[in-house]
Amino acid sequence: MSAFNISPHAALEEMLAFNQKLARGLQNLLNTEPITTGVTPKAIIYQQDKLVLYRFKRATEPDNPVPLLIVYALVNRPYMIDLQADRSLVKGLLAGGLDVYLIDWGYPDRADQFLTLDDYINGYLDRCVEAIRRRHRVDKINVLGVCQGGTLGLSYSAIHPEKVKNLITMVTPVDFHTPDNLLSRWVRHIDVDLLVDTMGNVSGELLNWTFLSLKPYRLMGQKYLEMVDALDDPKATENLLRMEKWIFDSPDQAGEAFREFIKDFFQANKLIKGELRVGGREVSLTNLVMPVLNIYASQDHLVPPSASIPLREYVGTDDYSELSFPGGHIGIYVSGRAQKTVPRAIVQWLGERV
Amino acid sequence: MTDRSSSDWLDLRRQFWEALHAHVPKDSKGETQGGQPTGLTQAWIDVLEVWEKQVVPTVSSSAQQFLGRVMAQGKAYFGLMENVLQAYQTATATAQSTAQEHLNEALDSVKAGFTAASLRDGQASAAERMGLWALPLENWQRFVSSMSVLPGAFLGGVNTLAVTDIPGQLNQFLRAPGVGHLRERQAQLQELARRWLEYSNAAQEYQQCFNEIGAESVERLQQALSERPSLNSLRALYDLWVDCCEAVYADHVQTDHYAEVHGRLINALMAVKQQGRIIVDELAGALNLPTRQEMETLHRRFHQLRRETKVMQAELALLRGQGASQAMAENPKAGRRPAAKKKAVKSRSARTKGRSSGRI
């Protein structure tokens, strides 16, 4: 046995200190205001059904004349990339001179149950692109897809390459059958037809359970103990609560779109195999003839790098670049290091391809 | 609870801790004298729970759930201290072994609990005892509760796999055909019961996975304790505990066996919910209320109609564009008026090109 060096005195001292922090932190929690989300001012440009297309407000004219559309995932809320004043990818992109738009997919309800991936990609997403193209009188725009939004962005760009000038993907799964992809393993034995036929829309609670189950002891246990250290500071408490809100703010998924995504992408891995069709239209990654920047997080446990990197083998462009960020799936947006590196890299890359 | 009473309560808590702290001699190391801290930590947890029930409803909703999770981990942390202090107390009393050895014995007891909680023995899972080990199962039960009128742990204590005869007899009973004008209703309820039994079996298989994970994580922790240089704080012990649990968990959940158990669990729950829906729809129909099936039919037809409308809009735009082009071809020397018409047609076709039905 090794030297187990915890005395009862030290243990009690430790618990006393912990208790004092908890007591002070609880006071801060009692006094918190309702949490607001998304810090950068924006205007509504276009709306349809639950979807809203926003344009972030700029104080000056953009340096880059080509507008950038951010396509976020369906499974989470997009304010993660504009979480707080000192943790905002959007703010970094605006500061770099870009004109930034964002799609907010909204919260699907039972009336949206029969929306398909065709409706999302060739319907909603295409109409947003058209709205921006007309507004700016350009033939092509830049697209940045985040996580599942990156997969949607890839599919869109493969179907409509004539409308996309440059494509950026962030923590985007492309090959869904790599050995370290836990989510892919777990869905293999799920009867997705039974799931969707029974639930209609797939509840956000089920997604929460799944994501937390990737690292349950850390994400549901240890994390909260670490947070007690931060609860001393009212500002830090507010930031923690904002992050917590996002983590558990999972929209329900439109049933048919979920069915297709799980069956075609996760279970059959059709995207990488070149077998994917959306709305009867072929989705071939070789049609990605525009410049592509593929950003992934080296310690991503949700979308492991092995799921993103294979994109390089399938794109039809010679102008393919990668950026590996040393962090996790969330850290790539909210960590201090990310604020310094990621927006700048995107702005520079786009600036070289106007 | 008012801010004043909350503040008073926090002061009282601080006094309690300082008194407890004074109980332990400051120059001791590995010795306890006087009081018995272990009982006090449990009393402390009990008081914490009473306070939590009174104060939590008064905070903002975003803080409530967060507070609940922080408190849960605080209790696990207090429980860890209790185990450590108990180990020291026992070591002091026997004077024949070290606190570490007694802690190791406590861990052996936990491991035995996980191992003994096999389905054949019919005992409840030991995961229910220790806060951290229970987290994955609590997470699942929370999800089940969110989509059911029954609590997530319903039938959790019923060991349907342990006693082989009852499920067999029960299945026979559940398959017995009904007679009379209620035979269809009976068949539906029998099917619901069969599916719930199947779900219960799947849930217990899932729980068994976590019993195995629990036992193995205890072994991993004991091995880590024996290999690690000096462990100086409770926090270091807690973090080591988490690391061991996550490592063992990661090994298990990557296996095909776990994926199958996981899939069977979700499929079984969906089967129960599907049958429940059929029964509820029958009842709604009997009460002349809209049923889920009717609503889905309406939604499906509406979506189909929207898609057909968009296709027609696109075709119309194309025809208009072709018509305008033909008109230009037939009257190439036309003045401003044909050009103006072409512009108007072009702008309409541009507007409908994206098959948009929204505002621009």
XYZ file of C-alpha atoms in Angstrom:
714
model
C 0.000 0.000 0.000
C 1.206 3.492 -0.722
C 1.378 6.320 1.791
C -2.265 7.255 2.402
C -1.625 10.621 3.881
C -5.025 12.110 4.715
C -5.361 12.898 8.406
C -8.790 13.392 9.967
C -7.731 16.926 10.842
C -6.816 17.680 7.249
C -9.999 16.044 6.027
C -12.146 18.176 8.304
C -10.211 21.302 7.333
C -10.863 20.463 3.720
C -14.565 19.908 4.295
C -14.813 23.120 6.319
C -13.244 25.090 3.484
C -15.531 23.368 0.987
C -18.550 24.087 3.118
C -17.640 27.752 3.456
C -17.254 28.067 -0.312
C -20.565 26.296 -0.811
C -22.306 28.610 1.642
C -20.948 31.731 -0.061
C -21.756 30.260 -3.457
C -25.297 29.453 -2.450
C -25.783 33.073 -1.496
C -24.718 34.072 -5.016
C -27.058 31.515 -6.510
C -29.958 32.878 -4.482
C -29.270 36.329 -5.873
C -28.801 35.532 -9.557
C -30.973 37.206 -12.143
C -32.672 35.195 -14.904
C -30.080 34.087 -17.420
C -29.959 35.810 -20.824
C -28.390 34.161 -23.853
C -26.605 35.547 -26.899
C -24.776 38.821 -26.307
C -24.144 40.325 -29.748
C -26.951 42.497 -31.147
C -28.590 41.068 -34.235
C -31.499 41.727 -36.564
C -34.032 39.358 -38.073
C -33.556 39.134 -41.816
C -35.832 36.274 -42.760
C -38.291 33.958 -41.071
C -40.158 30.853 -42.002
C -42.038 28.521 -39.657
C -39.783 28.138 -36.600
C -36.651 29.242 -38.478
C -35.152 32.691 -38.030
C -32.219 34.044 -40.034
C -30.249 36.672 -38.108
C -27.664 39.172 -39.228
C -25.288 40.352 -36.510
C -25.012 44.107 -36.290
C -21.762 45.756 -37.198
C -20.519 49.176 -36.154
C -18.511 49.545 -39.376
C -18.640 48.252 -42.920
C -17.233 44.748 -43.289
C -13.740 44.308 -44.655
C -14.679 41.092 -46.425
C -17.473 41.709 -48.972
C -18.612 38.075 -48.994
C -21.165 37.393 -46.258
C -20.715 34.394 -43.955
C -23.647 32.170 -42.995
C -23.255 30.068 -39.849
C -25.229 26.819 -39.963
C -25.567 25.417 -36.465
C -26.599 21.912 -35.443
C -30.226 20.950 -34.953
C -29.509 19.190 -31.659
C -28.402 22.231 -29.638
C -29.097 25.934 -29.483
C -26.837 28.263 -31.476
C -26.116 30.812 -28.741
C -23.153 28.670 -27.724
C -21.085 30.543 -30.310
C -22.153 33.864 -28.756
C -22.352 32.794 -25.142
C -20.960 35.791 -23.289
C -18.965 38.914 -23.980
C -15.552 37.319 -23.521
C -16.583 33.960 -24.991
C -18.017 34.668 -28.429
C -16.889 33.264 -31.742
C -19.339 35.655 -33.412
C -17.736 38.640 -31.784
C -14.331 37.488 -32.960
C -15.558 37.112 -36.525
C -17.191 40.541 -36.512
C -14.016 42.075 -35.118
C -12.152 40.435 -37.988
C -14.289 42.341 -40.478
C -16.779 39.673 -41.511
C -20.494 40.136 -42.191
C -22.043 37.323 -40.161
C -25.424 35.632 -40.454
C -26.785 32.831 -38.289
C -29.628 30.344 -38.717
C -31.678 29.692 -35.600
C -33.661 26.521 -36.336
C -36.002 27.113 -33.403
C -37.807 24.534 -31.268
C -39.698 21.992 -33.380
C -43.066 20.840 -32.100
C -45.378 18.034 -33.185
C -46.528 20.078 -36.176
C -42.959 19.815 -37.534
C -42.803 16.053 -37.126
C -42.750 15.329 -40.859
C -39.977 17.748 -41.813
C -37.291 15.833 -43.681
C -33.632 16.514 -44.337
C -34.730 17.679 -47.784
C -36.915 20.307 -46.106
C -34.030 21.439 -43.931
C -31.255 21.389 -46.552
C -32.911 22.122 -49.891
C -35.736 24.055 -48.271
C -34.912 26.154 -45.236
C -31.149 26.358 -45.695
C -31.384 27.098 -49.393
C -33.922 29.858 -48.800
C -31.623 31.450 -46.235
C -28.772 31.342 -48.726
C -31.024 32.882 -51.365
C -32.098 35.640 -48.981
C -28.470 36.543 -48.296
C -27.469 36.318 -51.958
C -30.231 38.694 -53.008
C -29.514 41.061 -50.153
C -25.862 41.337 -51.076
C -26.344 40.830 -54.834
C -23.738 38.090 -54.929
C -23.715 34.739 -56.653
C -21.991 32.925 -53.792
C -21.656 33.225 -50.040
C -19.362 31.709 -47.421
C -20.764 28.924 -45.251
C -19.562 27.825 -41.798
C -21.140 24.639 -40.449
C -20.901 23.641 -36.793
C -20.994 19.988 -35.712
C -24.167 18.469 -37.252
C -24.628 21.847 -38.928
C -21.350 21.155 -40.670
C -22.751 17.900 -41.997
C -25.804 19.789 -43.226
C -23.508 22.433 -44.708
C -21.440 19.785 -46.484
C -24.565 18.220 -47.942
C -25.896 21.592 -49.038
C -22.623 22.619 -50.634
C -22.378 19.297 -52.458
C -25.883 19.776 -53.896
C -25.544 23.532 -54.584
C -21.829 24.190 -55.150
C -22.649 27.119 -57.411
C -23.907 29.074 -54.384
C -21.013 28.492 -51.980
C -17.776 30.423 -52.324
C -15.855 28.993 -49.368
C -16.858 26.257 -46.937
C -15.734 25.898 -43.328
C -16.606 22.945 -41.125
C -16.080 22.925 -37.346
C -16.053 19.706 -35.302
C -18.067 18.108 -38.079
C -18.552 14.352 -38.384
C -18.009 12.995 -41.851
C -17.106 9.349 -41.248
C -19.560 8.039 -38.670
C -18.068 4.559 -38.318
C -14.644 5.198 -36.844
C -13.825 2.857 -33.907
C -13.728 5.630 -31.292
C -17.141 7.059 -32.177
C -19.239 6.020 -29.184
C -22.458 7.615 -30.385
C -22.251 5.645 -33.586
C -21.765 2.394 -31.676
C -24.674 3.070 -29.367
C -27.218 3.792 -32.109
C -26.425 0.701 -34.133
C -28.896 -1.493 -32.259
C -31.608 1.091 -31.852
C -34.768 0.571 -33.891
C -34.976 4.132 -35.170
C -38.249 3.502 -36.976
C -39.870 2.333 -33.743
C -38.373 5.287 -31.891
C -39.664 7.895 -34.331
C -43.010 6.214 -35.009
C -43.613 6.111 -31.259
C -42.288 9.487 -30.146
C -43.069 11.527 -33.221
C -40.420 14.129 -32.515
C -37.409 12.809 -30.619
C -37.228 14.526 -27.271
C -34.361 16.745 -26.243
C -34.286 14.803 -22.960
C -33.219 11.667 -24.810
C -30.400 13.579 -26.476
C -29.329 15.046 -23.115
C -29.207 11.573 -21.602
C -27.140 10.321 -24.510
C -24.600 13.149 -24.458
C -24.174 13.037 -20.683
C -23.722 9.279 -20.859
C -20.493 9.755 -22.803
C -18.726 10.750 -19.573
C -21.319 10.493 -16.809
C -19.074 10.685 -13.747
C -17.342 13.827 -14.923
C -20.302 15.559 -16.521
C -22.853 14.814 -13.815
C -20.599 14.549 -10.798
C -17.106 15.966 -10.723
C -18.019 19.038 -12.757
C -20.383 20.281 -10.010
C -17.804 19.872 -7.313
C -15.370 21.926 -9.381
C -18.016 24.571 -9.844
C -18.195 25.175 -6.105
C -14.754 26.786 -6.421
C -16.159 29.297 -8.911
C -19.362 30.097 -7.041
C -17.548 32.664 -4.890
C -17.671 35.078 -7.799
C -21.158 36.309 -8.809
C -20.016 36.885 -12.385
C -18.502 33.410 -12.615
C -21.712 31.986 -11.127
C -23.723 33.684 -13.838
C -21.440 32.304 -16.512
C -21.738 28.798 -15.083
C -25.500 29.016 -15.082
C -25.448 30.224 -18.679
C -23.388 27.213 -19.728
C -25.672 24.918 -17.767
C -28.672 26.410 -19.500
C -27.148 25.674 -22.881
C -26.174 22.123 -21.989
C -29.713 21.222 -21.018
C -31.432 23.397 -23.647
C -31.822 20.643 -26.249
C -34.670 21.116 -28.715
C -36.827 18.211 -29.744
C -35.839 16.826 -33.151
C -38.292 16.722 -36.037
C -39.071 13.034 -36.352
C -38.519 12.376 -40.037
C -35.324 14.418 -40.220
C -34.003 12.558 -37.175
C -34.935 9.217 -38.703
C -33.060 10.028 -41.896
C -30.029 11.456 -40.126
C -29.586 8.464 -37.835
C -30.281 5.826 -40.480
C -28.392 7.393 -43.374
C -25.473 9.013 -41.530
C -24.935 7.154 -38.262
C -26.092 3.672 -39.126
C -25.377 3.367 -42.861
C -22.542 5.951 -43.092
C -23.811 6.915 -46.540
C -22.091 10.301 -46.733
C -18.586 8.899 -46.835
C -19.654 6.003 -49.031
C -21.109 8.301 -51.658
C -24.562 6.706 -51.312
C -26.403 9.632 -49.754
C -29.376 11.207 -51.452
C -31.366 14.119 -50.041
C -34.672 14.913 -51.663
C -33.746 12.562 -54.485
C -30.547 14.506 -55.170
C -27.143 12.915 -54.921
C -24.819 14.208 -52.205
C -21.329 13.615 -53.483
C -18.424 15.095 -51.552
C -16.480 15.274 -54.814
C -18.823 18.141 -55.756
C -17.134 20.211 -53.058
C -15.032 22.111 -55.558
C -14.842 25.284 -53.475
C -12.054 25.921 -50.933
C -12.639 23.978 -47.715
C -11.308 24.633 -44.203
C -11.862 21.735 -41.803
C -11.468 22.633 -38.119
C -11.535 19.917 -35.451
C -10.779 19.650 -31.743
C -8.040 17.212 -30.855
C -9.653 16.186 -27.548
C -13.214 16.029 -28.781
C -15.043 13.126 -27.132
C -18.328 13.818 -28.964
C -16.988 14.092 -32.529
C -13.546 12.511 -32.401
C -10.975 13.888 -34.867
C -11.046 10.564 -36.667
C -14.640 11.354 -37.664
C -13.725 14.754 -39.171
C -10.310 14.272 -40.750
C -11.391 11.840 -43.508
C -13.051 14.751 -45.305
C -9.686 15.490 -46.862
C -9.834 12.261 -48.873
C -13.193 12.962 -50.464
C -13.451 16.651 -51.385
C -13.160 17.630 -55.017
C -11.098 20.737 -54.343
C -7.321 21.103 -54.272
C -7.678 24.013 -51.852
C -8.254 21.996 -48.686
C -6.938 23.127 -45.302
C -7.163 21.780 -41.765
C -6.877 23.350 -38.350
C -6.483 21.243 -35.240
C -7.537 23.016 -32.062
C -6.069 21.629 -28.814
C -9.273 21.330 -26.836
C -12.674 19.700 -26.615
C -15.987 19.889 -28.417
C -17.197 22.845 -26.348
C -13.824 24.384 -25.589
C -13.312 25.189 -29.266
C -15.989 27.893 -28.829
C -15.792 29.005 -25.228
C -12.239 28.562 -24.010
C -9.962 31.549 -23.646
C -7.485 30.034 -26.058
C -10.176 29.548 -28.677
C -11.095 33.250 -28.597
C -7.518 34.085 -29.524
C -6.983 31.547 -32.283
C -10.122 30.288 -33.990
C -11.831 33.511 -35.213
C -8.505 34.882 -36.398
C -7.737 31.729 -38.348
C -11.156 31.817 -40.021
C -10.913 35.511 -40.876
C -7.443 35.092 -42.323
C -8.370 32.033 -44.349
C -11.459 33.719 -45.801
C -9.499 36.920 -46.416
C -7.137 34.983 -48.670
C -10.077 33.718 -50.719
C -12.265 36.746 -51.419
C -37.954 31.168 3.084
C -36.811 34.765 3.476
C -33.299 36.013 2.752
C -32.947 36.709 6.501
C -33.888 33.221 7.563
C -31.692 31.753 4.830
C -28.788 33.860 6.059
C -29.442 32.853 9.691
C -29.462 29.242 8.665
C -26.151 29.589 6.866
C -24.639 31.192 9.990
C -25.907 28.297 12.071
C -24.300 25.905 9.659
C -21.001 27.727 9.932
C -21.147 27.500 13.727
C -21.904 23.782 13.455
C -18.829 23.186 11.318
C -16.582 25.236 13.555
C -17.771 23.251 16.578
C -17.164 20.003 14.710
C -13.743 21.216 13.711
C -12.926 22.076 17.339
C -13.735 18.487 18.259
C -10.685 17.166 16.421
C -7.303 17.892 18.120
C -5.167 20.061 15.851
C -1.952 18.196 16.582
C -3.288 14.761 15.830
C -2.562 12.782 12.742
C -4.417 9.614 12.244
C -6.022 9.846 15.644
C -9.469 10.913 16.654
C -10.371 11.841 20.174
C -13.553 12.765 21.829
C -16.557 12.870 19.511
C -17.610 10.626 16.660
C -17.606 12.587 13.436
C -19.104 9.872 11.294
C -22.586 10.149 12.729
C -22.369 13.913 12.495
C -21.708 13.922 8.746
C -24.877 11.936 8.161
C -26.753 14.328 10.409
C -25.253 17.143 8.397
C -26.451 15.601 5.160
C -29.934 15.225 6.629
C -30.009 18.912 7.572
C -28.724 19.836 4.112
C -31.591 17.955 2.504
C -34.175 19.732 4.639
C -32.664 23.082 3.710
C -32.523 22.106 0.048
C -36.226 21.265 -0.011
C -37.087 24.604 1.580
C -34.757 26.927 -0.305
C -34.513 25.418 -3.790
C -38.083 26.301 -4.809
C -37.364 29.954 -4.013
C -34.483 30.433 -6.438
C -34.769 31.103 -10.170
C -35.585 28.067 -12.279
C -32.197 28.138 -14.025
C -30.495 27.963 -10.623
C -32.766 25.270 -9.182
C -31.551 22.319 -11.201
C -27.972 23.535 -11.002
C -28.259 23.841 -7.222
C -29.697 20.364 -6.991
C -26.749 18.891 -8.869
C -24.209 20.808 -6.782
C -25.879 19.611 -3.580
C -25.908 16.009 -4.789
C -22.165 16.080 -5.342
C -21.649 17.847 -2.037
C -23.390 14.931 -0.341
C -21.187 12.435 -2.196
C -18.153 14.391 -1.048
C -19.374 14.416 2.583
C -19.991 10.706 2.303
C -16.399 10.226 1.185
C -15.184 12.120 4.256
C -17.344 9.900 6.421
C -15.691 6.791 4.990
C -12.214 8.214 5.551
C -12.949 9.301 9.134
C -14.595 5.983 9.906
C -11.501 4.206 8.635
C -9.339 6.289 10.965
C -11.671 5.725 13.850
C -11.597 1.973 13.377
C -7.826 2.001 12.995
C -7.492 3.974 16.230
C -9.816 1.622 18.069
C -8.087 -1.563 16.949
C -4.551 -0.139 16.925
C -3.544 -3.077 14.773
C -3.908 -1.729 11.275
C -3.742 1.504 9.336
C -6.571 3.723 8.168
C -5.671 2.903 4.609
C -6.150 -0.784 5.254
C -9.535 -0.104 6.749
C -10.500 2.067 3.833
C -9.471 -0.782 1.591
C -11.731 -3.108 3.580
C -14.573 -0.653 3.105
C -13.932 -0.727 -0.639
C -13.908 -4.533 -0.571
C -17.312 -4.377 1.035
C -18.588 -2.098 -1.723
C -17.188 -4.420 -4.376
C -18.841 -7.389 -2.699
C -22.083 -5.462 -2.789
C -21.820 -4.934 -6.537
C -20.865 -8.544 -7.117
C -23.649 -9.877 -4.891
C -26.216 -7.681 -6.615
C -26.535 -10.242 -9.380
C -29.998 -10.773 -10.685
C -30.178 -14.380 -9.513
C -29.694 -13.300 -5.882
C -32.473 -10.807 -6.222
C -30.718 -8.059 -4.285
C -31.012 -4.459 -5.248
C -28.032 -2.980 -7.016
C -25.322 -1.641 -4.779
C -25.091 1.284 -7.170
C -27.969 2.760 -5.242
C -25.764 3.109 -2.181
C -22.906 5.261 -3.367
C -23.632 8.629 -4.985
C -21.060 8.652 -7.762
C -21.664 5.073 -8.927
C -25.381 5.691 -9.174
C -25.052 8.626 -11.582
C -25.454 6.820 -14.957
C -28.536 4.930 -13.794
C -30.046 8.042 -12.225
C -29.535 9.787 -15.532
C -31.532 7.077 -17.349
C -34.302 7.099 -14.754
C -34.581 10.857 -15.085
C -35.100 10.470 -18.831
C -37.730 7.742 -18.390
C -39.577 9.877 -15.878
C -39.608 12.776 -18.319
C -41.605 10.780 -20.845
C -43.837 8.680 -18.689
C -46.541 9.155 -16.120
C -44.769 6.479 -14.097
C -41.578 7.242 -12.157
C -38.355 6.150 -13.820
C -37.635 3.635 -11.089
C -41.058 1.990 -11.373
C -40.657 -1.735 -11.016
C -36.969 -1.055 -10.366
C -37.108 -3.093 -7.189
C -38.893 -6.000 -8.800
C -36.387 -8.612 -9.783
C -38.264 -10.150 -12.649
C -35.236 -12.076 -13.868
C -34.246 -13.561 -10.520
C -37.121 -15.936 -10.046
C -37.514 -17.920 -13.221
C -40.915 -19.376 -12.587
C -42.938 -16.232 -12.141
C -42.130 -14.665 -15.520
C -42.937 -17.993 -17.187
C -46.291 -18.254 -15.453
C -46.937 -14.592 -15.964
C -46.241 -14.880 -19.666
C -48.642 -17.779 -19.894
C -51.306 -15.740 -18.138
C -50.667 -12.746 -20.341
C -51.051 -14.790 -23.486
C -54.383 -16.244 -22.465
C -56.965 -15.200 -25.067
C -59.836 -13.027 -23.996
C -63.467 -13.732 -24.612
C -66.525 -11.562 -24.844
C -66.949 -8.012 -26.033
C -63.961 -6.802 -23.982
C -61.563 -9.274 -25.554
C -59.777 -6.583 -27.604
C -59.336 -4.346 -24.589
C -57.968 -7.306 -22.659
C -55.577 -8.098 -25.492
C -54.264 -4.519 -25.479
C -53.690 -4.526 -21.729
C -52.044 -7.931 -21.873
C -49.741 -6.665 -24.596
C -48.896 -3.604 -22.480
C -48.061 -5.805 -19.508
C -45.907 -8.095 -21.696
C -44.007 -5.144 -23.073
C -43.523 -3.670 -19.594
C -42.137 -6.991 -18.419
C -39.766 -6.996 -21.374
C -38.679 -3.464 -20.508
C -38.144 -4.460 -16.888
C -35.909 -7.317 -18.056
C -33.963 -4.972 -20.339
C -33.593 -2.435 -17.504
C -32.221 -5.071 -15.194
C -29.734 -6.229 -17.817
C -28.678 -2.595 -18.117
C -28.370 -2.347 -14.354
C -26.289 -5.516 -14.332
C -23.824 -3.812 -16.702
C -23.403 -1.087 -14.096
C -22.960 -3.595 -11.299
C -20.033 -5.011 -13.281
C -18.694 -1.520 -13.956
C -19.036 -0.685 -10.256
C -17.163 -3.774 -9.079
C -14.384 -3.281 -11.589
C -14.033 0.420 -10.806
C -13.565 -0.412 -7.120
C -10.759 -2.797 -8.082
C -9.241 -0.099 -10.295
C -9.402 2.388 -7.407
C -7.760 -0.039 -4.999
C -5.009 -0.720 -7.506
C -4.510 3.008 -8.110
C -4.297 3.637 -4.358
C -1.609 0.995 -4.036
C 0.454 2.398 -6.918
C 0.106 6.097 -6.318
C 2.521 8.174 -4.234
C 1.160 9.993 -1.226
C -2.498 10.997 -1.467
C -2.807 14.189 0.551
C -6.378 15.342 0.320
C -9.950 14.178 0.075
C -10.219 16.003 -3.221
C -7.330 14.007 -4.648
C -9.064 10.828 -3.490
C -12.362 11.965 -5.030
C -10.686 12.866 -8.353
C -8.928 9.503 -8.405
C -12.293 7.840 -7.766
C -13.766 9.663 -10.782
C -10.809 8.804 -13.018
C -11.147 5.108 -12.162
C -14.891 5.093 -12.767
C -14.548 6.850 -16.118
C -11.741 4.556 -17.274
C -13.673 1.381 -16.474
C -16.880 2.837 -17.895
C -15.137 3.747 -21.155
C -13.832 0.176 -21.497
C -17.296 -1.296 -21.037
C -19.410 1.046 -23.138
C -17.269 0.541 -26.206
C -18.149 -3.147 -26.344
C -20.692 -4.719 -28.643
C -22.396 -6.279 -25.625
C -23.063 -2.891 -24.083
C -24.333 -1.493 -27.396
C -26.781 -4.398 -27.618
C -27.994 -3.944 -24.041
C -28.291 -0.201 -24.617
C -30.287 -0.728 -27.809
C -32.532 -3.318 -26.199
C -33.285 -0.920 -23.322
C -34.397 1.907 -25.585
C -36.310 -0.366 -27.957
C -38.145 -1.985 -25.046
C -39.131 1.388 -23.589
C -40.366 2.566 -26.965
C -42.413 -0.609 -27.343
C -44.117 0.107 -24.020
C -44.778 3.685 -25.012
C -46.112 2.617 -28.399
C -48.625 0.268 -26.817
C -49.571 2.934 -24.291
C -50.268 5.297 -27.127
C -52.609 2.804 -28.773
C -54.574 2.453 -25.553
C -54.740 6.204 -24.995
C -55.895 6.759 -28.571
C -58.659 4.210 -28.062
C -59.773 6.043 -24.951
C -59.587 9.445 -26.638
C -61.680 8.145 -29.524
C -64.242 6.781 -27.096
C -64.430 10.237 -25.483
C -64.780 11.898 -28.897
C -61.422 13.660 -28.523
C -58.784 14.053 -31.263
C -56.355 11.169 -31.282
C -52.618 11.186 -31.941
C -53.132 9.077 -35.037
C -55.587 11.591 -36.487
C -53.219 14.465 -35.806
C -50.351 12.658 -37.468
C -52.449 11.943 -40.530
C -53.323 15.627 -40.774
C -49.717 16.732 -40.316
C -48.484 14.253 -42.893
C -51.018 15.394 -45.488
C -50.280 19.040 -44.761
C -46.564 18.543 -45.251
C -47.193 16.685 -48.475
C -49.412 19.512 -49.666
C -46.719 22.085 -48.902
C -44.144 20.136 -50.847
C -46.451 19.800 -53.823
C -47.152 23.534 -53.692
C -43.465 24.339 -53.746
C -42.905 22.072 -56.726
C -45.742 23.776 -58.585
C -44.368 27.209 -57.731
C -41.016 26.237 -59.146
C -42.580 24.870 -62.324
C -44.667 28.026 -62.688
C -41.602 30.197 -62.323
C -39.845 28.145 -64.953
C -42.761 28.433 -67.356
C -42.962 32.174 -66.831
C -39.292 32.468 -67.524
C -39.633 30.385 -70.692
C -42.628 32.468 -71.742
C -40.719 35.692 -71.293
C -37.748 34.349 -73.240
C -40.015 33.273 -76.079
C -41.678 36.679 -76.144
C -38.281 38.340 -76.430
C -37.255 35.990 -79.182
C -40.400 36.743 -81.192
C -40.144 40.528 -80.748
C -36.463 41.340 -80.572
C -37.047 44.948 -81.607
C -39.629 45.528 -78.874
C -39.179 48.786 -76.939
C -39.027 49.469 -73.262
C -42.404 47.964 -72.517
C -41.455 44.297 -73.321
C -38.216 44.819 -71.417
C -40.172 46.120 -68.414
C -42.449 43.056 -68.590
C -39.387 40.809 -68.733
C -37.938 42.512 -65.663
C -41.174 42.042 -63.715
C -41.393 38.380 -64.747
C -37.733 37.872 -63.905
C -38.141 39.362 -60.435
C -41.171 37.149 -59.754
C -39.294 34.079 -60.912
C -36.302 35.100 -58.811
C -38.584 35.383 -55.802
C -40.112 31.965 -56.299
C -36.961 30.240 -57.548
C -36.101 29.100 -54.053
C -39.594 27.591 -53.637
C -40.017 29.994 -50.811
C -43.254 30.413 -48.992
C -41.848 32.786 -46.385
C -41.502 36.486 -46.073
C -38.448 38.162 -47.543
